[in-house]
Coordinates of C-alpha atoms in Angstrom, one line a residue:
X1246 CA -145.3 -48.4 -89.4
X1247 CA -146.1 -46.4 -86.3
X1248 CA -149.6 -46.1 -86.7
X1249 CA -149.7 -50.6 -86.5
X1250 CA -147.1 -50.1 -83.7
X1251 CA -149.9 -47.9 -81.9
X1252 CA -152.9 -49.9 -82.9
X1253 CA -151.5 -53.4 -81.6
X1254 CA -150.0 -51.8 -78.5
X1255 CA -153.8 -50.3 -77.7
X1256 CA -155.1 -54.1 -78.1
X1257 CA -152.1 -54.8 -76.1
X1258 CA -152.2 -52.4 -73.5
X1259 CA -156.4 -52.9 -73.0
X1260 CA -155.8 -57.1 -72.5
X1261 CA -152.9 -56.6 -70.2
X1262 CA -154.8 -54.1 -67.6
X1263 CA -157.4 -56.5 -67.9
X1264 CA -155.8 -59.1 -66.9
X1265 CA -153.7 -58.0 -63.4
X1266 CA -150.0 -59.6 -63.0
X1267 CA -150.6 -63.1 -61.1
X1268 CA -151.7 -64.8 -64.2
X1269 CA -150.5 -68.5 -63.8
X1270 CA -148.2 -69.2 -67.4
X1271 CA -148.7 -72.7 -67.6
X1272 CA -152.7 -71.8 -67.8
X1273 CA -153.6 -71.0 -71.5
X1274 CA -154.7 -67.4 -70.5
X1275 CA -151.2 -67.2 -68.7
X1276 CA -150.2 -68.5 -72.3
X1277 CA -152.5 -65.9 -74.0
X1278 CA -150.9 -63.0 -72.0
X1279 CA -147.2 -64.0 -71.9
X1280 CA -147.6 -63.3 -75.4
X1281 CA -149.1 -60.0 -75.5
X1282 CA -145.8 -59.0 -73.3
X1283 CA -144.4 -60.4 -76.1
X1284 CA -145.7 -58.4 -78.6
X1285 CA -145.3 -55.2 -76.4
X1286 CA -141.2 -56.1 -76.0
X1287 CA -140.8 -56.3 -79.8
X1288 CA -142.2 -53.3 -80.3
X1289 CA -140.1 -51.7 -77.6
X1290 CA -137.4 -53.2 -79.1
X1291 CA -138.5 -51.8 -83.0
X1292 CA -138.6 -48.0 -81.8
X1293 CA -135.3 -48.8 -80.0
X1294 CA -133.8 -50.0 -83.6
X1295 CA -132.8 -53.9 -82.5
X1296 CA -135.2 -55.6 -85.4
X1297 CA -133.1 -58.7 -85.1
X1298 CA -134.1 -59.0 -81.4
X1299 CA -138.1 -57.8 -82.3
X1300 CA -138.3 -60.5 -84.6
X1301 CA -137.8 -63.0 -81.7
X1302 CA -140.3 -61.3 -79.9
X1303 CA -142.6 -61.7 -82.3
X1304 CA -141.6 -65.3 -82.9
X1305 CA -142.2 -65.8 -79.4
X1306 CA -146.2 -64.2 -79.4
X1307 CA -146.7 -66.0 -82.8
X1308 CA -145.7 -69.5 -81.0
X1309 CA -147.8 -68.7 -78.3
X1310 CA -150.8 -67.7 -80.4
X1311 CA -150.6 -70.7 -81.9
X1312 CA -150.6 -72.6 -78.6
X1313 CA -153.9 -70.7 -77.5
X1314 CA -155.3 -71.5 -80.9
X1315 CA -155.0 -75.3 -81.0
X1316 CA -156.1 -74.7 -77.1
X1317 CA -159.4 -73.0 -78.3
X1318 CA -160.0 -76.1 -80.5
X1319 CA -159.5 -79.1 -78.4
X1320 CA -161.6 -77.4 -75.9
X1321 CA -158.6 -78.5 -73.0
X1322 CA -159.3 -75.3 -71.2
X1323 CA -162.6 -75.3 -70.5
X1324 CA -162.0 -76.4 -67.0
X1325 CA -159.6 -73.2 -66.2
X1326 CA -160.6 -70.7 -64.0
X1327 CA -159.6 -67.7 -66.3
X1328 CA -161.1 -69.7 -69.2
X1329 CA -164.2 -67.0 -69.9
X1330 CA -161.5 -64.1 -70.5
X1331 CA -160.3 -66.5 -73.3
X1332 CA -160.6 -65.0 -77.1
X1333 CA -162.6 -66.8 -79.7
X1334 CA -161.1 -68.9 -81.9
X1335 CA -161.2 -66.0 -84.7
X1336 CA -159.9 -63.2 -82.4
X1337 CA -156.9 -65.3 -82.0
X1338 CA -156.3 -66.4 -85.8
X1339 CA -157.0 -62.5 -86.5
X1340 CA -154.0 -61.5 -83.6
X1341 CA -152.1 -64.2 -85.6
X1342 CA -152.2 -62.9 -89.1
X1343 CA -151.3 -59.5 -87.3
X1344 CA -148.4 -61.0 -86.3
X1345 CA -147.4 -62.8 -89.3
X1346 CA -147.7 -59.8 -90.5
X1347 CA -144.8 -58.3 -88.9
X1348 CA -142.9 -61.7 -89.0
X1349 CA -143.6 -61.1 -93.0
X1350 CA -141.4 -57.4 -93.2
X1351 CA -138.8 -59.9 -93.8
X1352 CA -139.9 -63.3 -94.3
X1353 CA -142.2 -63.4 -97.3
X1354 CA -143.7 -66.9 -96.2
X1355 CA -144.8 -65.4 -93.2
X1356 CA -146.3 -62.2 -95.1
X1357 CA -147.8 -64.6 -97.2
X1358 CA -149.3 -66.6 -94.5
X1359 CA -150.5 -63.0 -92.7
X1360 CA -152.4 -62.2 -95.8
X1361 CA -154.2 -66.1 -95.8
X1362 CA -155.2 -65.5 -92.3
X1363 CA -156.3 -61.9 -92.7
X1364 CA -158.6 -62.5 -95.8
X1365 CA -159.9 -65.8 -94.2
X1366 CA -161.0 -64.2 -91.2
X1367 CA -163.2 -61.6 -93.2
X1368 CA -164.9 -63.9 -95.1
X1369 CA -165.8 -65.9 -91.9
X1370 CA -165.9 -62.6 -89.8
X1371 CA -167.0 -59.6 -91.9
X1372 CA -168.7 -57.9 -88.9
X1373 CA -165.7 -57.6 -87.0
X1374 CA -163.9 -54.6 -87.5
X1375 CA -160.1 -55.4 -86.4
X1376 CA -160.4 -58.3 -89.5
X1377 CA -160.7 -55.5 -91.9
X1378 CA -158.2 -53.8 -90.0
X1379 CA -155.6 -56.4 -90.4
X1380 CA -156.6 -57.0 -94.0
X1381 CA -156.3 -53.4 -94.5
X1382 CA -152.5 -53.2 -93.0
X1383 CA -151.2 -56.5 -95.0
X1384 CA -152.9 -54.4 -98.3
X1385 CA -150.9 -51.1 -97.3
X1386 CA -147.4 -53.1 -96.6
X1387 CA -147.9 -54.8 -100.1
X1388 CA -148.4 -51.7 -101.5
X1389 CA -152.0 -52.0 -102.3
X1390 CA -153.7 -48.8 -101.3
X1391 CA -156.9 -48.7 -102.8
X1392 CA -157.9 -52.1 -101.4
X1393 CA -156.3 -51.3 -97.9
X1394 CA -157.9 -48.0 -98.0
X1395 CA -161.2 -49.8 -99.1
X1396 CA -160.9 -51.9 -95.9
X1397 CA -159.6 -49.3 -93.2
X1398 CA -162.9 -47.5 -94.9
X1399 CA -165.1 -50.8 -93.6
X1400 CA -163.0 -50.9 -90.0
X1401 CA -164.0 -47.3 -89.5
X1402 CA -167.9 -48.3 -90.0
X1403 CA -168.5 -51.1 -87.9
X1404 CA -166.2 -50.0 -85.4
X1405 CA -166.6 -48.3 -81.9
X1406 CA -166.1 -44.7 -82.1
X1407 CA -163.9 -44.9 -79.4
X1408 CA -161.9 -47.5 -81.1
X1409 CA -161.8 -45.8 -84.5
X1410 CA -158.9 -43.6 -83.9
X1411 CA -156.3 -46.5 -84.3
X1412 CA -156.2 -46.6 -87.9
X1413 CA -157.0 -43.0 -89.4
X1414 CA -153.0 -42.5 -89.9
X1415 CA -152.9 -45.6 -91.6
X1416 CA -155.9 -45.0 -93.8
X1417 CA -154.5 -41.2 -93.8
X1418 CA -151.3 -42.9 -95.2
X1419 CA -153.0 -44.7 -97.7
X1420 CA -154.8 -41.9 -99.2
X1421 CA -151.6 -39.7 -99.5
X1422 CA -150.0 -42.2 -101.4
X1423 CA -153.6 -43.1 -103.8
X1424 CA -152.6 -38.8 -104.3
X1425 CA -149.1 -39.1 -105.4
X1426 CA -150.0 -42.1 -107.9
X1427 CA -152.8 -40.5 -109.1
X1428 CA -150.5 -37.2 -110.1
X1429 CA -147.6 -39.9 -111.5
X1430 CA -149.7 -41.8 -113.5
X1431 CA -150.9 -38.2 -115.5
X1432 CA -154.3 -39.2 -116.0
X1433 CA -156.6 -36.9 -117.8
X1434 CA -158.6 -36.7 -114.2
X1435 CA -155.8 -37.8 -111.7
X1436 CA -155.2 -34.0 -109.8
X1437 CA -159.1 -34.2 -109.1
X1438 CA -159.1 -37.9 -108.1
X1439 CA -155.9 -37.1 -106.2
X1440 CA -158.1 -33.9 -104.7
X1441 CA -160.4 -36.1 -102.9
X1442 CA -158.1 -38.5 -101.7
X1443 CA -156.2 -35.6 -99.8
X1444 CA -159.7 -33.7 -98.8
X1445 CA -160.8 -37.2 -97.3
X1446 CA -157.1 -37.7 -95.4
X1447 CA -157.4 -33.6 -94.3
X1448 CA -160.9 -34.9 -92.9
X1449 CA -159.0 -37.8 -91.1
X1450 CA -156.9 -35.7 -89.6
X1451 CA -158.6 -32.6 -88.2
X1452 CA -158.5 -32.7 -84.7
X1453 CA -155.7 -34.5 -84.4
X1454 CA -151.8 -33.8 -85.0
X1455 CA -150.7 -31.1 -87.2
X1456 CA -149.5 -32.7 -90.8
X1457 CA -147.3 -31.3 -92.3
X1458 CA -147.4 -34.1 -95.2
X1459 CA -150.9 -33.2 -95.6
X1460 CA -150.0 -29.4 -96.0
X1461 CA -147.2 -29.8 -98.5
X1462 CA -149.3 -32.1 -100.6
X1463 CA -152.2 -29.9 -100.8
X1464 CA -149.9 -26.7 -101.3
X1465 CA -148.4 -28.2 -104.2
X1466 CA -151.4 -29.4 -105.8
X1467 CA -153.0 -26.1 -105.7
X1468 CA -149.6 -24.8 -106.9
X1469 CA -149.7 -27.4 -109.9
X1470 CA -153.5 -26.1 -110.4
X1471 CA -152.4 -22.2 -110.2
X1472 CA -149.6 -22.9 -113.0
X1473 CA -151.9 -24.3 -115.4
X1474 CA -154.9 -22.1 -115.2
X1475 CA -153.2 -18.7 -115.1
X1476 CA -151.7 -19.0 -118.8
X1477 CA -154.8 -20.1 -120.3
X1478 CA -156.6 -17.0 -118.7
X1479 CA -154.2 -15.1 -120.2
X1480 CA -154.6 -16.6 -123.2
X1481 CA -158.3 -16.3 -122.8
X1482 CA -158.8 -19.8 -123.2
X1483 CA -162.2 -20.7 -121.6
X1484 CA -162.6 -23.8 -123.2
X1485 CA -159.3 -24.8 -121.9
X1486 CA -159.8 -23.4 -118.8
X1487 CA -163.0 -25.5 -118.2
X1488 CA -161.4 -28.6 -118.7
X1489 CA -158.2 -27.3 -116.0
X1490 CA -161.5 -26.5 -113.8
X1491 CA -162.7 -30.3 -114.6
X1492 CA -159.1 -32.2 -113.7
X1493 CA -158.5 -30.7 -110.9
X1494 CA -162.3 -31.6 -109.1
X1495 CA -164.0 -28.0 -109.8
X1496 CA -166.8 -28.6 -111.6
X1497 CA -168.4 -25.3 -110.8
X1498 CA -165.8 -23.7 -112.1
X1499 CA -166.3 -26.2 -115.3
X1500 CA -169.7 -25.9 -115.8
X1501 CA -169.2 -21.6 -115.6
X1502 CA -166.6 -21.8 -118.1
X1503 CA -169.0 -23.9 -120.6
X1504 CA -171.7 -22.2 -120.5
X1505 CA -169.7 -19.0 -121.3
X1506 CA -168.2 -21.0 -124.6
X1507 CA -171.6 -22.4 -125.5
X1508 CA -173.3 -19.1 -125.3
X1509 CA -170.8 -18.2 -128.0
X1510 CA -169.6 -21.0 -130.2
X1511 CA -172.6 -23.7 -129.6
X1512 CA -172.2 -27.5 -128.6
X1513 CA -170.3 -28.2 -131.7
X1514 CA -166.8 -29.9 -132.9
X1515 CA -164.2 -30.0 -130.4
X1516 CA -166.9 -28.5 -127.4
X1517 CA -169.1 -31.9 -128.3
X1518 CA -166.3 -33.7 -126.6
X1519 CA -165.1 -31.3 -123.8
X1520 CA -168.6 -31.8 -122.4
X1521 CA -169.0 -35.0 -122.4
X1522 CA -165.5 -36.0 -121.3
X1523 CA -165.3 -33.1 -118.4
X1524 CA -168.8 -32.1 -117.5
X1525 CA -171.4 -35.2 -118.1
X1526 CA -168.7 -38.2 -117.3
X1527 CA -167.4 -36.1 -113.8
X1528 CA -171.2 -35.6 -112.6
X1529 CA -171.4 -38.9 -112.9
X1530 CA -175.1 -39.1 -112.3
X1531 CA -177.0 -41.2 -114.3
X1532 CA -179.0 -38.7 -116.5
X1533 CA -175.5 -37.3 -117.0
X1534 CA -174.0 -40.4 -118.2
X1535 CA -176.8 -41.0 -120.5
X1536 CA -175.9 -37.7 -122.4
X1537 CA -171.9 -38.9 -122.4
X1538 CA -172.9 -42.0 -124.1
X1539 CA -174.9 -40.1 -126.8
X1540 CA -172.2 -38.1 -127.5
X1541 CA -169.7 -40.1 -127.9
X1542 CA -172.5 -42.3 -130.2
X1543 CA -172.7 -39.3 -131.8
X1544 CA -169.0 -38.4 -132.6
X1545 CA -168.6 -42.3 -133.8
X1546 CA -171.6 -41.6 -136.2
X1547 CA -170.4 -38.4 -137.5
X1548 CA -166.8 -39.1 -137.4
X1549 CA -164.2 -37.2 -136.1
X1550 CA -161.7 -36.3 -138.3
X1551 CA -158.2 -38.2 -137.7
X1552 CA -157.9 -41.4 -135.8
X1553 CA -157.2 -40.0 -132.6
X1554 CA -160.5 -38.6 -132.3
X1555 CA -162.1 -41.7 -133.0
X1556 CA -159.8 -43.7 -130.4
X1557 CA -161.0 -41.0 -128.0
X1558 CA -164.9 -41.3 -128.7
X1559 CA -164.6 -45.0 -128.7
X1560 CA -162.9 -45.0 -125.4
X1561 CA -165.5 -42.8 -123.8
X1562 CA -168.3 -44.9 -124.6
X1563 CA -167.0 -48.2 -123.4
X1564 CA -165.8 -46.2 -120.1
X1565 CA -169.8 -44.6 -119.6
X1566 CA -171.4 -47.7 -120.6
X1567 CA -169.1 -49.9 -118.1
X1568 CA -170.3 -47.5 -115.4
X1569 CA -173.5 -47.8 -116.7
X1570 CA -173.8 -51.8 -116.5
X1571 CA -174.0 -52.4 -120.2
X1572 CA -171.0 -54.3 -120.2
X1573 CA -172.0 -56.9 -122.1
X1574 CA -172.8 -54.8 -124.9
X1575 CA -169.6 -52.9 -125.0
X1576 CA -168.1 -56.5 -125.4
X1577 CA -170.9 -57.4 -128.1
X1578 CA -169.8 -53.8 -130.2
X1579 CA -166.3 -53.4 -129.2
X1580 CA -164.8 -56.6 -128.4
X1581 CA -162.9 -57.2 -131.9
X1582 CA -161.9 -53.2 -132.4
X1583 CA -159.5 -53.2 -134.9
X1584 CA -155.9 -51.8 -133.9
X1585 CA -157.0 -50.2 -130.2
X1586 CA -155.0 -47.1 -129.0
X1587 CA -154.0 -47.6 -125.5
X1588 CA -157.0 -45.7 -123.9
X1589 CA -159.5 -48.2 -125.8
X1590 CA -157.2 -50.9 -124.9
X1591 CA -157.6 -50.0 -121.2
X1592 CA -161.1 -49.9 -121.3
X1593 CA -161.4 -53.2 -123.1
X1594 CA -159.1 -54.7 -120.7
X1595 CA -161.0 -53.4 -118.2
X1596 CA -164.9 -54.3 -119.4
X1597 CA -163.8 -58.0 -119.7
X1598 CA -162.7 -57.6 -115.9
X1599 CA -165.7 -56.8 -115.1
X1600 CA -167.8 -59.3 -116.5
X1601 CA -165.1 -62.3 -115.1
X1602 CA -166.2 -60.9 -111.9
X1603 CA -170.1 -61.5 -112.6
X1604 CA -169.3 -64.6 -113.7
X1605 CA -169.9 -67.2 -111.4
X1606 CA -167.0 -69.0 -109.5
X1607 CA -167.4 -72.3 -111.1
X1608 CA -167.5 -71.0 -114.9
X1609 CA -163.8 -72.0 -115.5
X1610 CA -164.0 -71.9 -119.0
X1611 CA -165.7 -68.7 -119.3
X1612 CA -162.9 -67.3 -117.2
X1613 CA -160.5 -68.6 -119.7
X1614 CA -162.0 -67.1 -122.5
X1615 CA -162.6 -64.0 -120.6
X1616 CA -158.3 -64.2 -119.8
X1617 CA -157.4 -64.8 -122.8
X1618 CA -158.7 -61.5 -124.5
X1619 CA -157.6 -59.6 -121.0
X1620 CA -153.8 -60.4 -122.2
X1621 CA -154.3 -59.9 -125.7
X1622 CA -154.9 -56.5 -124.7
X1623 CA -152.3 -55.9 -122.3
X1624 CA -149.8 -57.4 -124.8
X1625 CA -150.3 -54.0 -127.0
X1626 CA -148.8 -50.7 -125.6
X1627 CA -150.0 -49.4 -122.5
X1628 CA -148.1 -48.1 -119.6
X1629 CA -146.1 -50.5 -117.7
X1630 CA -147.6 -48.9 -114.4
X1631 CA -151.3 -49.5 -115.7
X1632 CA -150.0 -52.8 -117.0
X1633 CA -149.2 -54.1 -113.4
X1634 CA -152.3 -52.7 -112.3
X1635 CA -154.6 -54.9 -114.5
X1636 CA -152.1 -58.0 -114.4
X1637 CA -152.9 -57.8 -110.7
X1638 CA -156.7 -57.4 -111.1
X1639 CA -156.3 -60.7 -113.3
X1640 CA -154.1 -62.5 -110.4
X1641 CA -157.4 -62.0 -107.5
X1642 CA -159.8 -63.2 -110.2
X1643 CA -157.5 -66.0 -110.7
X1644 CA -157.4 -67.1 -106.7
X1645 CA -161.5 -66.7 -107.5
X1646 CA -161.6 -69.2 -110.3
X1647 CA -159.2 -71.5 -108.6
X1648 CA -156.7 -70.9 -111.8
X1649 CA -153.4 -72.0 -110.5
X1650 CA -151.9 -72.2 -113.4
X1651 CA -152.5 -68.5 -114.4
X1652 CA -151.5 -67.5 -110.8
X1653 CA -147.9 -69.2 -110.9
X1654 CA -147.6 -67.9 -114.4
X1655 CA -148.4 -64.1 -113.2
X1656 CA -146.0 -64.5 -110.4
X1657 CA -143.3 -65.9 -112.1
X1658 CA -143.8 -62.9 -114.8
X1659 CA -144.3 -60.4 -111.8
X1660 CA -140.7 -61.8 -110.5
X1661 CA -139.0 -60.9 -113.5
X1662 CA -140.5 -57.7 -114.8
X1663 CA -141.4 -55.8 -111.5
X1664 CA -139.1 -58.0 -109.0
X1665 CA -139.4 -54.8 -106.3
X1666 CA -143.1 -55.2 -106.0
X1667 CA -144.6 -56.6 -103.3
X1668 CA -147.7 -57.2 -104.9
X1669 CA -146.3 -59.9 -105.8
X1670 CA -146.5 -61.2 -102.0
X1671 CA -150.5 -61.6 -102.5
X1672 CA -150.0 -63.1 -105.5
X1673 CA -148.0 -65.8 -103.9
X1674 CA -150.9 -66.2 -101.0
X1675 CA -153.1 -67.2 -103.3
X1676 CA -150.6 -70.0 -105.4
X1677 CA -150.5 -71.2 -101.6
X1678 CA -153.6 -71.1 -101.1
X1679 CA -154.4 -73.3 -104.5
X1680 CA -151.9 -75.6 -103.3
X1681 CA -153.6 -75.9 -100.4
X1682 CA -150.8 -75.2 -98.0
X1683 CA -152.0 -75.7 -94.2
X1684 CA -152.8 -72.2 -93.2
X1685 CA -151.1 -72.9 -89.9
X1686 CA -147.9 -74.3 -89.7
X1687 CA -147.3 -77.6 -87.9
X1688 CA -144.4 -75.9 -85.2
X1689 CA -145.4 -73.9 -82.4
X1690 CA -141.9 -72.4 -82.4
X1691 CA -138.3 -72.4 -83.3
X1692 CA -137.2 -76.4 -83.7
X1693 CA -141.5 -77.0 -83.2
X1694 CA -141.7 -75.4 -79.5
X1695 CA -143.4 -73.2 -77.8
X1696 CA -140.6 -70.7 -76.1
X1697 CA -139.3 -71.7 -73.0
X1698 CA -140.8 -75.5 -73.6
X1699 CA -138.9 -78.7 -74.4
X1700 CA -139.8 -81.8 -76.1

């Protein structure tokens, strides 16, 4: 929360010395400025602990946004002297879903309303970095990290490098936590996934305050790493060892390892698969790819042995074929497997996501049918984490399609099997945004006022 307080405050701080103190309040600039002071009391009054009394404040800057907004569009201030130090119509609605925003840590219609505003003003604004950077915060406090970290990612390139600064320890934030789900979620590659996300927070960070957070999390990772490795080279495992080497992001150390059990034992049975799956797949270059795919061709040919081998070949070609772009003929092979494990169910899931989103916005009934075998799949046994994940995923393509149907299904099912998680907030936004709630509410205020006025 700190890292908004301090990005706001620096908007706050930049307007207000711009400004001087004889501003006349009944002007909308005055308007436009009694409301930053707003903003800079509440969060005086957050870091004092009085949230009751911050919420006001904010109320107060939010009314007076909105004032300076419908200002901007009747074009009533044009004849003011301060009139050219004015925002744009979209630096104001971008202030205001900041401010919802904070309105929204406990008032979900306000959230709600936040996230509306924030994604409206990228698709009108995508050039301007502090859209992204409000997107990016509503995505962090809904517990979103990817995306937010995806969008604090676009704020830092199109933004001044002076300017930059005010949201590395939120996108620093965001990549600690990407980490610690990564290493929950036990993923055959998650401590090397969660190894980059810390290396790119560590490159945040230099320069700046120690972190301690950052030093415990990479301490215990390497830990983690040290107390798997050292029993298999013990053991003398290499082949073992080179897939330890592959989770946790060394592929040097792999590709060392595999040559030393090829040089001995050849590319055959069980090495056939270690290659593929922890050398060719984490190269993840094209050419490398290729060679994944005809190994796992091959093992489906040849057969494996038991099931589980097959369930794991399977899922390794529709996973390098996805990432090659041959969806469509994953979906043409694969589509009606018979009795999926969870990892092909996963991928399934996840190919006919990805060809909803090539479809184009109007194909409703392609959607449908594309929906219909996404929840087939996530009927069967997965983990409920990865479950949530992909209901999600279903929810934005939802908003996409204009399915409200779906979307108040999958938030009615969201409130009663994962009731603590505010993903559900965005959800929400987009049922609202189907029902085509005004995206600015009709009051400027408490009782419809702007503070301080009277009807």
């Amino acid at each position: 929360m700190s890292a908004r307080i301090s990005l706001l405050l620096f908007a706050v701080a930049l307007a207000l010395g711009a400004c001087g103190s004889g501003d006349a309040p009944d002007t909308l600039y005055g308007k436009w400025n009694a409301g930053l002071l707003d903003t800079e009391r509440a969060f005086a009054l957050l870091r004092g602990g009085n949230e009751e009394a911050a919420h006001e404040a904010f109320a107060s800057a939010r009314a007076r946004a909105l004032t300076v907004i419908r200002g901007l569009e009747s074009g009533a201030f044009a004849a003011e002297p301060d009139a050219h130090r004015l925002p744009d119509r979209m630096g104001a609605m971008i202030r205001l879903a900041e401010l919802s925003m904070w309105l929204g840590m406990n008032d979900p219609v306000e959230f709600r309303r936040g996230a509306r505003l924030a994604s409206r003003a990228v698709d009108e604004a995508s050039t301007r970095p502090e859209a992204w950077g409000v997107l990016g915060a509503i995505f962090l406090h809904a517990g979103l990290w990817d995306r937010a970290a995806d969008c604090f990612e676009r704020h830092l390139e199109l933004a001044n490098p002076e300017k930059r600064t005010r949201v590395y320890d939120d996108l620093i934030l965001c990549r600690l936590r990407l980490s610690e789900r990564e290493l929950a979620s036990g993923g055959l590659r998650s401590p090397g996934i969660a190894r980059r996300h810390l290396t790119r927070a560590h490159e945040l960070a230099t320069g700046g305050e120690p972190r301690p957070d950052l030093s415990t999390a990479l301490e215990r990772l390497n830990l983690q790493y040290a107390g798997e490795a050292n029993p298999a080279v013990e053991r003398g495992d290499d082949l073992e060892l080179a897939r330890i080497h592959s989770r946790y992001g060394h592929l040097d150390l792999c590709k060392q390892k595999l040559d030393e059990v090829v040089s001995k034992r050849g590319v055959v049975g069980e090495v056939r698969w270690v290659v593929a799956r922890y050398w060719y797949e984490p190269g993840g270059t094209r050419e490398m790819l290729e060679k994944a795919d005809q190994v796992y061709t091959d093992l489906l040919k040849d057969g494996t042995g038991d099931s589980g081998g097959r369930e794991r070949a399977l899922a390794g070609r529709i996973r390098v074929r996805r990432r090659l772009g041959r969806t469509a003929a994953v979906l043409e092979l694969h589509a009606d497997a018979k009795d999926p494990g969870p990892e092909v169910r996963e991928e399934l899931a996840r190919a006919w996501l990805d060809r909803a989103a090539r479809r184009d916005a109007k194909d409703f009934d392609g959607w449908r049918a594309d929906l219909l075998r996404i929840e087939g799949l996530l009927a069967g046994d997965l983990p409920d984490a990865l479950r949530a994940d992909l209901f999600v995923e279903t929810g934005f393509q939802s908003v996409r399609f204009g399915d409200r149907d779906h979307l108040e299904r999958l938030v009615a099912q969201f409130r009663r099997t994962w009731p603590e998680d505010r993903r559900v907030l965005l959800l929400e936004a987009g049922v609202d945004g189907l029902r085509q709630e005004p995206l600015l509410p009709d009051e400027l205020g408490e009782g419809g006022n702007e503070p301080g006025e009277t009807r």
